[in-house]
Tab-separated table of C-alpha atoms in Angstrom:
chain	number	residue	atom	x	y	z
A	1	MET	CA	198.230	33.890	-48.125
A	2	PHE	CA	197.559	30.559	-46.431
A	3	ALA	CA	194.632	30.020	-48.807
A	4	THR	CA	196.976	30.641	-51.734
A	5	TYR	CA	199.510	28.256	-50.194
A	6	ARG	CA	196.832	25.554	-49.919
A	7	TYR	CA	195.694	26.179	-53.501
A	8	GLN	CA	199.227	25.972	-54.849
A	9	ARG	CA	199.878	22.808	-52.847
A	10	SER	CA	196.703	21.199	-54.169
A	11	ARG	CA	197.785	21.982	-57.736
A	12	TRP	CA	201.160	20.318	-57.196
A	13	ILE	CA	199.957	17.215	-55.411
A	14	GLY	CA	196.989	16.502	-57.648
A	15	ALA	CA	196.458	12.828	-58.466
A	16	ASP	CA	197.577	13.244	-62.058
A	17	ARG	CA	201.004	14.497	-60.905
A	18	LEU	CA	201.773	11.389	-58.861
A	19	ASP	CA	200.174	8.745	-61.084
A	20	CYS	CA	202.989	8.809	-63.609
A	21	PRO	CA	206.358	8.043	-61.940
A	22	CYS	CA	208.410	9.405	-64.857
A	23	VAL	CA	206.646	12.787	-64.670
A	24	PHE	CA	207.085	12.828	-60.909
A	25	ARG	CA	210.831	12.045	-61.178
A	26	TRP	CA	211.204	14.735	-63.857
A	27	SER	CA	209.433	17.242	-61.597
A	28	LEU	CA	211.750	16.376	-58.723
A	29	SER	CA	214.878	16.808	-60.836
A	30	LEU	CA	213.625	20.090	-62.266
A	31	LEU	CA	212.645	21.538	-58.915
A	32	SER	CA	215.656	20.280	-56.981
A	33	SER	CA	217.874	22.575	-59.037
A	34	SER	CA	215.575	25.553	-58.450
A	35	VAL	CA	215.135	25.700	-54.699
A	36	TRP	CA	215.032	29.498	-54.903
A	37	LEU	CA	212.055	29.301	-57.255
A	38	GLU	CA	210.087	27.120	-54.848
A	39	VAL	CA	210.644	29.625	-52.062
A	40	ILE	CA	209.787	32.682	-54.138
A	41	ALA	CA	206.629	31.009	-55.489
A	42	GLY	CA	205.683	29.657	-52.071
A	43	ILE	CA	205.402	26.064	-53.296
A	44	PRO	CA	207.120	23.437	-51.130
A	45	PRO	CA	209.492	20.958	-52.787
A	46	ALA	CA	207.772	18.063	-54.535
A	47	ARG	CA	209.313	15.516	-52.163
A	48	LEU	CA	207.713	17.295	-49.190
A	49	LEU	CA	204.373	17.553	-50.970
A	50	ALA	CA	204.482	13.832	-51.724
A	51	LYS	CA	205.283	13.062	-48.084
A	52	GLU	CA	202.484	15.394	-47.006
A	53	ARG	CA	200.012	13.653	-49.276
A	54	PHE	CA	201.124	10.246	-48.034
A	55	LEU	CA	200.646	11.242	-44.373
A	56	LEU	CA	197.253	12.832	-45.040
A	57	ALA	CA	196.100	9.697	-46.874
A	58	ARG	CA	197.067	7.687	-43.774
A	59	GLY	CA	194.777	9.850	-41.621
A	60	ALA	CA	197.333	12.119	-39.941
A	61	ASP	CA	196.124	15.409	-38.480
A	62	ARG	CA	196.133	18.044	-41.231
A	63	ARG	CA	197.508	20.877	-39.083
A	64	ASP	CA	200.342	18.719	-37.753
A	65	VAL	CA	201.245	17.579	-41.261
A	66	LEU	CA	201.245	21.144	-42.638
A	67	ARG	CA	203.311	22.361	-39.694
A	68	GLY	CA	205.759	19.483	-40.231
A	69	THR	CA	206.036	20.294	-43.926
A	70	ARG	CA	206.882	23.905	-43.166
A	71	THR	CA	209.411	22.930	-40.501
A	72	GLU	CA	211.144	20.416	-42.765
A	73	TRP	CA	211.097	22.894	-45.648
A	74	GLN	CA	212.692	25.577	-43.464
A	75	GLN	CA	215.448	23.164	-42.398
A	76	SER	CA	216.187	22.059	-45.959
A	77	TRP	CA	216.105	25.698	-47.126
A	78	LEU	CA	218.703	26.773	-44.590
A	79	SER	CA	220.985	23.875	-45.526
A	80	ALA	CA	220.563	24.101	-49.324
A	81	ALA	CA	223.847	24.193	-51.217
A	82	ARG	CA	222.517	26.622	-53.828
A	83	ALA	CA	220.421	29.817	-53.762
A	84	ALA	CA	222.702	31.741	-51.386
A	85	TRP	CA	221.401	35.132	-52.571
A	86	THR	CA	217.724	34.239	-52.144
A	87	ARG	CA	218.445	32.630	-48.754
A	88	ARG	CA	220.242	35.809	-47.682
A	89	LEU	CA	217.125	37.817	-48.532
A	90	ILE	CA	214.564	35.272	-47.253
A	91	PRO	CA	216.097	33.358	-44.339
A	92	ASP	CA	212.713	32.855	-42.635
A	93	LEU	CA	210.124	31.084	-44.791
A	94	GLU	CA	207.257	31.717	-42.352
A	95	LYS	CA	207.447	35.474	-42.761
A	96	TRP	CA	207.630	35.168	-46.558
A	97	LEU	CA	204.864	32.585	-46.942
A	98	ASP	CA	202.458	34.200	-44.472
A	99	ARG	CA	202.541	37.697	-45.919
A	100	PRO	CA	198.991	38.766	-46.801
A	101	HIS	CA	199.991	40.854	-49.819
A	102	GLY	CA	202.466	41.129	-52.659
A	103	GLU	CA	202.388	39.846	-56.184
A	104	ILE	CA	205.491	38.232	-57.631
A	105	ASN	CA	206.210	39.682	-61.049
A	106	THR	CA	209.226	39.317	-63.330
A	107	TYR	CA	211.190	42.106	-61.683
A	108	VAL	CA	210.548	40.928	-58.131
A	109	CYS	CA	211.598	37.413	-59.135
A	110	GLN	CA	214.793	38.774	-60.715
A	111	MET	CA	215.567	40.777	-57.582
A	112	LEU	CA	214.953	37.856	-55.239
A	113	SER	CA	216.756	35.244	-57.349
A	114	GLY	CA	219.604	37.247	-58.866
A	115	HIS	CA	218.696	35.672	-62.212
A	116	GLY	CA	217.933	38.583	-64.468
A	117	SER	CA	219.342	41.311	-66.627
A	118	PHE	CA	222.471	41.713	-64.551
A	119	ARG	CA	225.660	41.568	-66.580
A	120	ALA	CA	227.358	39.039	-64.298
A	121	HIS	CA	224.431	36.653	-64.770
A	122	LEU	CA	224.220	37.329	-68.501
A	123	GLN	CA	227.947	36.697	-68.923
A	124	ARG	CA	227.616	33.376	-67.091
A	125	LEU	CA	224.915	32.421	-69.605
A	126	GLY	CA	227.071	33.568	-72.541
A	127	ALA	CA	224.743	36.458	-73.405
A	128	SER	CA	227.195	39.235	-72.506
A	129	GLU	CA	230.890	39.699	-73.132
A	130	THR	CA	231.495	41.546	-69.876
A	131	ASP	CA	230.183	41.458	-66.330
A	132	LYS	CA	230.736	45.198	-65.753
A	133	CYS	CA	227.991	47.712	-64.969
A	134	VAL	CA	227.534	50.209	-67.802
A	135	TYR	CA	227.208	53.096	-65.295
A	136	CYS	CA	230.064	52.575	-62.843
A	137	PHE	CA	232.081	49.660	-64.271
A	138	GLU	CA	231.816	47.553	-61.111
A	139	ARG	CA	230.760	43.886	-61.365
A	140	ASP	CA	227.036	44.080	-62.200
A	141	THR	CA	225.199	41.720	-59.859
A	142	VAL	CA	221.755	42.095	-58.332
A	143	GLU	CA	223.407	43.190	-55.084
A	144	HIS	CA	225.417	45.850	-56.914
A	145	ALA	CA	222.404	47.163	-58.840
A	146	LEU	CA	220.118	47.379	-55.810
A	147	PHE	CA	222.472	48.344	-53.013
A	148	SER	CA	225.570	50.120	-54.331
A	149	CYS	CA	225.287	51.333	-57.946
A	150	GLY	CA	225.526	55.096	-58.205
A	151	ARG	CA	222.702	55.163	-60.734
A	152	PHE	CA	220.141	54.358	-58.009
A	153	THR	CA	221.589	56.299	-55.066
A	154	TRP	CA	218.729	58.818	-55.099
A	155	ARG	CA	216.121	56.026	-55.201
A	156	ARG	CA	217.718	54.230	-52.237
A	157	ALA	CA	217.786	57.509	-50.273
A	158	VAL	CA	214.069	58.113	-50.923
A	159	LEU	CA	213.253	54.530	-49.956
A	160	GLU	CA	215.294	54.704	-46.754
A	161	ARG	CA	213.571	57.948	-45.775
A	162	LYS	CA	210.086	56.538	-46.414
A	163	MET	CA	210.741	53.185	-44.736
A	164	GLY	CA	212.694	54.588	-41.800
A	165	SER	CA	215.614	52.165	-42.064
A	166	SER	CA	218.675	51.533	-44.176
A	167	PHE	CA	218.163	49.612	-47.397
A	168	ALA	CA	220.278	46.461	-47.098
A	169	PRO	CA	219.894	42.872	-48.299
A	170	GLU	CA	219.131	41.646	-44.786
A	171	VAL	CA	216.112	43.966	-44.377
A	172	VAL	CA	214.661	44.234	-47.885
A	173	VAL	CA	212.227	41.321	-47.464
A	174	ASP	CA	211.233	42.612	-44.017
A	175	MET	CA	210.349	45.911	-45.701
A	176	MET	CA	208.361	44.081	-48.371
A	177	CYS	CA	206.479	41.855	-45.915
A	178	ARG	CA	205.705	44.644	-43.443
A	179	ASP	CA	202.714	46.034	-45.347
A	180	VAL	CA	201.388	46.832	-48.817
A	181	ASP	CA	203.082	50.237	-48.844
A	182	GLY	CA	206.435	48.657	-48.017
A	183	TRP	CA	205.968	46.087	-50.762
A	184	ASN	CA	205.093	48.786	-53.283
A	185	GLU	CA	207.981	51.019	-52.255
A	186	VAL	CA	210.559	48.256	-52.660
A	187	CYS	CA	209.065	46.757	-55.820
A	188	THR	CA	208.525	49.939	-57.843
């Protein structure tokens, strides 16, 4: 995963990204409102990547700079005003970023962000008239769909039996990061 992290970082801090200040400012404004997306994708915020590039250009030790970037990212992640759901699932960036497996697809991103085909989210966007679940008429959020909706009770029971622990928001990412089987069980 570290190799992927380095590759992603190199894509974001390429010379062409920082040569045009207007593009760089636009990138910062876009990404600052999507802190959850940066975490899920494993790409540090642009401001940290710019600082990292600056320090590396000044001859700082690469390992110290990377460690500092991760530490500063973790601190800003824990204090972010938005992305409460994603932060609840992924409080520790190290565990998430250092996992050696797991592909992020549309459904995993929806689960981790809460931005998906959940009626509460769709109503907020104006795409649904109601925020109620069509199966049990509770408020349809990602938390409801994954952890309490009666439609998926059997699936949660199978998952809990296979994983050996209760299926709750605080442990779902631990299950996913544990191994490939855990990732596949949660994400299918």
